[in-house]
Coordinates of C-alpha atoms in Angstrom, one line a residue:
X1 CA -5.7 -11.8 -6.0
X2 CA -5.2 -14.3 -8.8
X3 CA -5.0 -18.1 -8.4
X4 CA -1.3 -18.1 -9.2
X5 CA -0.7 -15.5 -6.4
X6 CA -2.6 -17.8 -4.0
X7 CA -0.2 -20.7 -4.5
X8 CA 2.9 -18.5 -4.6
X9 CA 2.0 -16.8 -1.3
X10 CA 1.0 -20.1 0.4
X11 CA 4.3 -21.6 -0.8
X12 CA 6.1 -18.7 0.7
X13 CA 4.3 -19.2 4.1
X14 CA 4.7 -23.0 4.2
X15 CA 8.2 -23.0 2.6
X16 CA 7.2 -25.9 0.4
X17 CA 5.7 -26.2 -3.1
X18 CA 1.9 -25.9 -3.7
X19 CA -0.3 -27.2 -6.6
X20 CA -4.0 -26.7 -7.2
X21 CA -5.8 -29.1 -9.5
X22 CA -9.3 -28.6 -10.9
X23 CA -12.0 -31.2 -10.4
X24 CA -10.6 -33.1 -13.5
X25 CA -7.2 -33.6 -11.9
X26 CA -5.6 -31.0 -14.1
X27 CA -3.0 -28.6 -12.5
X28 CA -4.4 -25.0 -12.8
X29 CA -1.8 -23.3 -10.6
X30 CA 1.5 -24.3 -9.3
X31 CA 4.2 -22.6 -7.3
X32 CA 7.9 -22.9 -8.0
X33 CA 8.9 -26.5 -7.4
X34 CA 11.8 -27.1 -5.1
X35 CA 13.7 -30.2 -4.0
X36 CA 10.5 -31.9 -2.8
X37 CA 9.2 -32.5 -6.3
X38 CA 8.8 -36.2 -7.3
X39 CA 8.0 -38.0 -10.6
X40 CA 4.2 -37.8 -10.4
X41 CA 4.3 -34.1 -9.8
X42 CA 6.9 -33.4 -12.5
X43 CA 4.9 -35.5 -15.0
X44 CA 1.6 -33.8 -14.0
X45 CA 3.0 -30.3 -14.5
X46 CA 4.6 -31.2 -17.8
X47 CA 1.5 -32.9 -19.2
X48 CA -1.0 -30.6 -17.5
X49 CA -2.8 -33.6 -16.2
X50 CA -2.4 -36.3 -13.6
X51 CA -1.0 -39.6 -15.0
X52 CA -3.8 -42.0 -15.8
X53 CA -2.7 -44.7 -13.3
X54 CA -2.4 -42.2 -10.5
X55 CA -5.8 -40.7 -11.4
X56 CA -7.5 -44.1 -11.3
X57 CA -5.9 -44.7 -7.9
X58 CA -7.1 -41.4 -6.6
X59 CA -10.6 -42.0 -7.9
X60 CA -10.6 -45.3 -6.1
X61 CA -9.8 -43.5 -2.9
X62 CA -12.8 -41.2 -3.5
X63 CA -10.8 -38.1 -3.5
X64 CA -13.7 -36.4 -5.3
X65 CA -15.8 -36.9 -2.1
X66 CA -13.3 -35.5 0.3
X67 CA -14.7 -33.1 2.9
X68 CA -11.6 -32.5 5.0
X69 CA -7.8 -32.4 4.4
X70 CA -6.7 -36.0 4.0
X71 CA -3.3 -37.7 3.8
X72 CA -2.8 -39.7 0.6
X73 CA -0.2 -42.5 0.4
X74 CA 1.5 -42.6 -3.1
X75 CA 4.3 -44.9 -2.3
X76 CA 3.0 -47.4 -4.8
X77 CA 3.9 -44.9 -7.5
X78 CA 7.4 -44.2 -6.0
X79 CA 6.0 -40.8 -5.0
X80 CA 5.9 -39.0 -1.7
X81 CA 3.0 -38.7 0.6
X82 CA 0.5 -35.9 -0.1
X83 CA -2.0 -33.8 1.8
X84 CA -5.1 -33.4 -0.3
X85 CA -7.2 -30.4 0.7
X86 CA -10.6 -30.2 -1.0
X87 CA -11.8 -26.9 -2.5
X88 CA -15.6 -27.4 -2.6
X89 CA -19.0 -25.8 -2.1
X90 CA -21.5 -28.1 -0.5
X91 CA -21.7 -31.2 -2.7
X92 CA -19.6 -29.9 -5.6
X93 CA -15.8 -30.2 -5.8
X94 CA -14.1 -27.4 -7.6
X95 CA -10.5 -28.4 -7.0
X96 CA -7.9 -29.9 -4.7
X97 CA -4.9 -28.2 -3.2
X98 CA -2.0 -30.6 -3.0
X99 CA 1.0 -30.4 -0.6
X100 CA 3.8 -32.9 -0.5
X101 CA 4.2 -34.0 3.2
X102 CA 6.4 -37.1 3.0
X103 CA 9.9 -36.5 4.2
X104 CA 9.1 -32.9 5.2
X105 CA 8.5 -31.3 8.6
X106 CA 5.0 -31.7 9.9
X107 CA 2.6 -28.9 9.2
X108 CA 1.9 -26.7 12.2
X109 CA -1.4 -25.2 13.3
X110 CA -0.4 -21.9 11.8
X111 CA 0.5 -23.7 8.5
X112 CA -2.9 -25.3 8.4
X113 CA -4.6 -22.0 9.1
X114 CA -2.7 -20.6 6.1
X115 CA -4.0 -23.5 4.0
X116 CA -7.5 -22.7 5.1
X117 CA -7.1 -19.1 4.0
X118 CA -5.7 -20.2 0.6
X119 CA -8.7 -22.5 0.0
X120 CA -11.1 -19.8 0.9
X121 CA -9.4 -17.5 -1.6
X122 CA -9.2 -20.1 -4.3
X123 CA -12.8 -21.2 -4.2
X124 CA -14.5 -18.2 -5.9
X125 CA -11.7 -18.3 -8.6
X126 CA -12.5 -21.9 -9.4
X127 CA -16.2 -21.4 -9.2
X128 CA -17.3 -21.9 -12.8
X129 CA -20.6 -20.1 -12.9
X130 CA -20.8 -16.3 -13.3
X131 CA -21.4 -15.6 -9.6
X132 CA -19.8 -12.8 -7.7
X133 CA -17.4 -13.9 -5.0
X134 CA -19.6 -11.8 -2.6
X135 CA -22.6 -14.1 -3.3
X136 CA -23.3 -17.1 -1.2
X137 CA -22.3 -20.4 -2.9
X138 CA -23.0 -22.8 -0.1
X139 CA -19.7 -23.0 1.7
X140 CA -20.3 -19.9 3.8
X141 CA -20.2 -20.4 7.6
X142 CA -23.0 -19.2 9.8
X143 CA -21.4 -15.9 10.3
X144 CA -20.3 -15.5 6.7
X145 CA -22.4 -12.4 6.3
X146 CA -19.7 -10.5 8.3
X147 CA -17.2 -11.2 5.4
X148 CA -19.5 -9.3 3.1
X149 CA -19.7 -6.1 5.2
X150 CA -16.9 -4.5 3.1
X151 CA -18.1 -5.7 -0.3
X152 CA -17.5 -3.4 -3.3
X153 CA -21.2 -4.0 -4.1
X154 CA -23.3 -1.5 -2.2
X155 CA -26.4 -3.7 -2.2
X156 CA -24.4 -6.7 -0.9
X157 CA -22.7 -4.9 1.9
X158 CA -25.9 -3.1 3.0
X159 CA -27.8 -6.4 3.1
X160 CA -25.0 -7.9 5.1
X161 CA -25.1 -5.0 7.6
X162 CA -28.9 -5.3 7.9
X163 CA -28.4 -9.1 8.7
X164 CA -25.7 -8.3 11.2
X165 CA -28.0 -5.9 13.0
X166 CA -30.9 -8.4 12.9
X167 CA -28.6 -11.1 14.5
X168 CA -27.4 -8.6 17.1
X169 CA -23.9 -9.2 16.0
X170 CA -23.5 -5.4 15.6
X171 CA -25.4 -2.3 16.8
X172 CA -26.1 0.9 14.9
X173 CA -24.2 3.8 16.3
X174 CA -20.9 4.7 18.0
X175 CA -20.7 1.5 20.1
X176 CA -19.6 -0.3 16.9
X177 CA -16.0 0.6 16.0
X178 CA -13.9 -0.3 13.0
X179 CA -10.1 -0.6 13.4
X180 CA -7.7 -0.5 10.5
X181 CA -4.3 -1.9 11.2
X182 CA -1.7 -0.6 8.7
X183 CA 1.1 -3.1 8.1
X184 CA 4.2 -3.1 6.0
X185 CA 3.2 -3.3 2.3
X186 CA 5.6 -6.2 1.7
X187 CA 3.7 -8.6 4.0
X188 CA 2.2 -11.8 2.5
X189 CA -1.6 -11.4 2.3
X190 CA -2.3 -15.1 3.2
X191 CA -0.1 -14.6 6.3
X192 CA -2.0 -11.4 7.1
X193 CA -5.3 -13.2 6.8
X194 CA -4.1 -15.9 9.2
X195 CA -3.0 -13.2 11.6
X196 CA -6.4 -11.5 11.4
X197 CA -8.4 -14.6 11.9
X198 CA -6.5 -15.6 15.0
X199 CA -7.6 -12.4 16.7
X200 CA -11.3 -13.1 16.4
X201 CA -11.2 -16.4 18.3
X202 CA -12.9 -17.8 20.3
X203 CA -16.1 -17.5 18.4
X204 CA -17.9 -15.8 21.2
X205 CA -15.5 -12.9 21.0
X206 CA -17.0 -9.5 20.1
X207 CA -13.9 -8.8 18.0
X208 CA -14.3 -9.9 14.3
X209 CA -11.8 -9.8 11.4
X210 CA -13.5 -8.5 8.3
X211 CA -10.6 -8.9 5.8
X212 CA -8.0 -6.8 4.1
X213 CA -8.3 -3.3 2.6
X214 CA -5.1 -2.6 0.8
X215 CA -2.3 -2.7 3.4
X216 CA -4.8 -2.6 6.3
X217 CA -6.4 -5.4 8.3
X218 CA -10.0 -4.4 9.2
X219 CA -11.6 -5.4 12.5
X220 CA -15.0 -4.6 14.0
X221 CA -15.6 -4.6 17.7
X222 CA -17.6 -2.9 20.5
X223 CA -16.2 0.4 21.7
X224 CA -15.4 -0.9 25.1
X225 CA -13.1 -3.6 23.7
X226 CA -10.6 -1.0 22.3
X227 CA -7.7 -1.3 24.7
X228 CA -7.9 -5.1 24.9
X229 CA -8.1 -5.5 21.1
X230 CA -5.2 -3.2 20.4
X231 CA -3.0 -4.9 23.0
X232 CA -3.9 -8.3 21.4
X233 CA -3.0 -6.9 17.9
X234 CA 0.4 -5.6 19.0
X235 CA 1.2 -8.8 21.0
X236 CA 0.2 -11.1 18.2
X237 CA 2.0 -9.1 15.6
X238 CA 5.2 -9.2 17.7
X239 CA 4.9 -13.0 18.0
X240 CA 4.5 -13.3 14.2
X241 CA 7.2 -10.7 13.4
X242 CA 4.8 -8.4 11.6
X243 CA 5.6 -4.7 11.4
X244 CA 2.5 -2.6 12.4
X245 CA 2.9 0.9 11.2
X246 CA -0.1 2.3 12.8
X247 CA -3.7 1.7 14.0
X248 CA -6.6 3.8 13.0
X249 CA -10.2 3.7 14.2
X250 CA -13.6 5.1 13.4
X251 CA -17.0 4.8 15.1
X252 CA -20.2 4.0 13.2
X253 CA -22.6 6.8 13.0
X254 CA -26.4 6.4 13.2
X255 CA -26.9 7.7 9.6
X256 CA -24.3 5.3 8.1
X257 CA -26.0 2.6 6.0
X258 CA -23.1 0.2 6.1
X259 CA -19.6 -0.3 7.5
X260 CA -17.6 0.4 4.3
X261 CA -17.6 4.2 4.9
X262 CA -16.6 3.6 8.5
X263 CA -13.7 1.3 7.3
X264 CA -12.6 4.0 4.9
X265 CA -12.5 6.5 7.8
X266 CA -10.5 4.1 9.9
X267 CA -8.0 3.5 7.0
X268 CA -7.6 7.3 6.6
X269 CA -6.9 7.6 10.3
X270 CA -4.3 4.8 10.2
X271 CA -2.5 6.2 7.2
X272 CA -2.5 9.7 8.7
X273 CA -1.1 8.4 12.0
X274 CA 1.6 6.5 10.2
X275 CA 3.1 9.6 8.6
X276 CA 2.6 12.3 11.3
X277 CA 4.6 11.7 14.5
X278 CA 2.3 13.7 16.7
X279 CA -0.3 10.9 16.6
X280 CA 2.1 8.3 17.9
X281 CA 1.1 5.7 15.3
X282 CA -2.5 5.7 16.7
X283 CA -5.4 7.9 15.7
X284 CA -9.2 8.0 15.7
X285 CA -10.9 9.6 12.8
X286 CA -12.5 12.1 15.1
X287 CA -9.1 13.3 16.1
X288 CA -7.9 14.2 12.6
X289 CA -9.6 17.5 12.4
X290 CA -8.1 19.7 9.8
X291 CA -5.9 16.9 8.5
X292 CA -9.0 15.5 6.8
X293 CA -9.4 18.8 5.0
X294 CA -5.8 18.9 4.0
X295 CA -5.9 15.4 2.6
X296 CA -8.6 16.5 0.3
X297 CA -6.4 19.2 -1.2
X298 CA -5.4 18.4 -4.8
X299 CA -2.8 19.9 -7.0
X300 CA 1.0 19.9 -6.6
X301 CA 3.9 22.1 -5.3
X302 CA 3.2 24.7 -8.0
X303 CA 0.2 25.8 -6.0
X304 CA 2.0 26.4 -2.7
X305 CA 3.2 29.9 -3.6
X306 CA -0.4 30.8 -4.5
X307 CA -1.8 29.4 -1.2
X308 CA 0.7 31.2 1.0
X309 CA 3.8 33.0 -0.4
X310 CA 5.1 33.0 3.2
X311 CA 4.8 29.2 3.7
X312 CA 6.3 28.6 0.3
X313 CA 9.3 30.8 1.1
X314 CA 9.9 28.9 4.4
X315 CA 9.7 25.6 2.6
X316 CA 12.0 26.7 -0.2
X317 CA 14.6 28.0 2.3
X318 CA 14.8 24.5 3.9
X319 CA 15.4 26.1 7.3
X320 CA 14.0 23.6 9.7
X321 CA 14.4 25.9 12.7
X322 CA 12.4 28.7 11.1
X323 CA 9.6 26.3 10.0
X324 CA 9.4 24.7 13.4
X325 CA 9.4 28.0 15.2
X326 CA 6.6 29.5 13.1
X327 CA 4.5 26.4 13.0
X328 CA 4.7 25.9 16.8
X329 CA 4.0 29.6 17.5
X330 CA 0.9 29.3 15.4
X331 CA -0.1 26.0 16.9
X332 CA -0.1 27.8 20.3
X333 CA -2.4 30.5 19.0
X334 CA 0.4 33.1 19.2
X335 CA 0.9 32.6 22.9
X336 CA 4.6 33.2 23.4
X337 CA 5.0 31.5 26.8
X338 CA 3.3 28.3 25.6
X339 CA 5.4 28.3 22.4
X340 CA 8.6 28.7 24.3
X341 CA 7.8 25.8 26.6
X342 CA 7.2 23.5 23.6
X343 CA 10.3 24.8 21.8
X344 CA 12.4 24.7 25.0
X345 CA 13.7 28.2 24.4
X346 CA 13.6 31.5 26.2
X347 CA 11.1 34.2 25.2
X348 CA 13.9 36.5 24.0
X349 CA 15.1 33.7 21.6
X350 CA 11.5 33.3 20.3
X351 CA 11.2 37.0 19.6
X352 CA 14.6 37.1 18.0
X353 CA 13.7 34.3 15.6
X354 CA 10.3 35.9 14.7
X355 CA 11.9 39.2 14.0
X356 CA 14.5 37.6 11.7
X357 CA 11.9 35.7 9.6
X358 CA 11.6 36.5 5.9
X359 CA 9.6 39.6 5.2
X360 CA 6.8 37.6 3.7
X361 CA 6.4 35.6 6.9
X362 CA 6.5 38.7 9.1
X363 CA 3.8 40.3 7.0
X364 CA 1.7 37.2 7.2
X365 CA 1.9 37.0 10.9
X366 CA 0.5 40.5 11.1
X367 CA -2.5 39.8 8.9
X368 CA -5.4 37.7 10.2
X369 CA -6.3 35.8 7.0
X370 CA -2.7 35.5 5.7
X371 CA -1.7 34.2 9.2
X372 CA -4.3 31.5 9.0
X373 CA -3.4 30.6 5.5
X374 CA 0.3 30.4 6.5
X375 CA -0.6 28.0 9.3
X376 CA -2.7 25.7 7.2
X377 CA -0.2 25.7 4.3
X378 CA 2.7 24.8 6.6
X379 CA 0.6 21.8 7.7
X380 CA -0.2 20.9 4.1
X381 CA 3.5 21.0 3.3
X382 CA 4.3 18.7 6.2
X383 CA 1.6 16.3 5.1
X384 CA 2.7 16.3 1.5
X385 CA 6.3 15.7 2.6
X386 CA 5.3 12.8 4.7
X387 CA 3.3 11.2 2.0
X388 CA 5.8 11.7 -0.8
X389 CA 4.0 14.5 -2.6
X390 CA 7.0 16.9 -2.1

């Protein structure tokens, strides 16, 4: 995320304009300005610096030394009241996030949580030294190592995992479970971070929010917290009017050296559950079975006829009844009675349908390997259709 995206997304959440100044009182990012703009803000944005008189006034208020969000009265400049939110690391100020508050509705607890997320996002962008955002720069809270568990840097995330084990925050093995919550791709990332953070409170909770991975919110918890966590996720998302497409999970394995690979498995489970109805929008990676194999298949539709001419012909005919009949029959291992129960048809109807299948399909059903390939390719076609590859 870029600094401009931070202010734009925060402005969208707060429904008011946002400006971030650097430590020299120069605007470095500003959202679109609405009716709340006043003379000082307009002049600051046009000149790319705070007017001298206003700057001297702010310096006199020791804005550079702010540790917490503070209300600033600017009525002496015929300007509206502001909330100044410091963006700092220990003793060094890197910038200030400014919100006009005068004459506007009071900021809610949820609004302030969004501001906190924006400040956390903006700090590494304003950090002038060549330090990775994954490195500690003093502002990190005592459990900040948890935020590095999904770092792109292998060494950083493995060090964080080792620290988490040493602090007994996590345990190695299947009692540690990652959950990936797949949301609508249009959701605001700052709002999603606020949503994620609200679920790992109070601080003694075993459920922790680790951040975003694409369109997924990533949580880590103990295995026995599964039902409680998922209920909290769905309840909180409903309250915040978020659309949850699916939830995927994956357990840590004793030979996994960090949590990133586990998170990747959980994301795979969530994305699979989102497109395949039989999972009911909820899947664990261990339940995916052959779907994992199918997701690894490359190529395009031109290969389908090579994989299985019978499956290709069924797909090309676009006869939903024939496809469902064959796939269900194969899912049931060729047991006619079970297939009839699932299809809600009589055995005579099933045999009639099978006898009137295309010749390539009838031949495949009579040949062991061709039968298996037909089954797998029908699943592959369904997966590709669901994910937009067909």
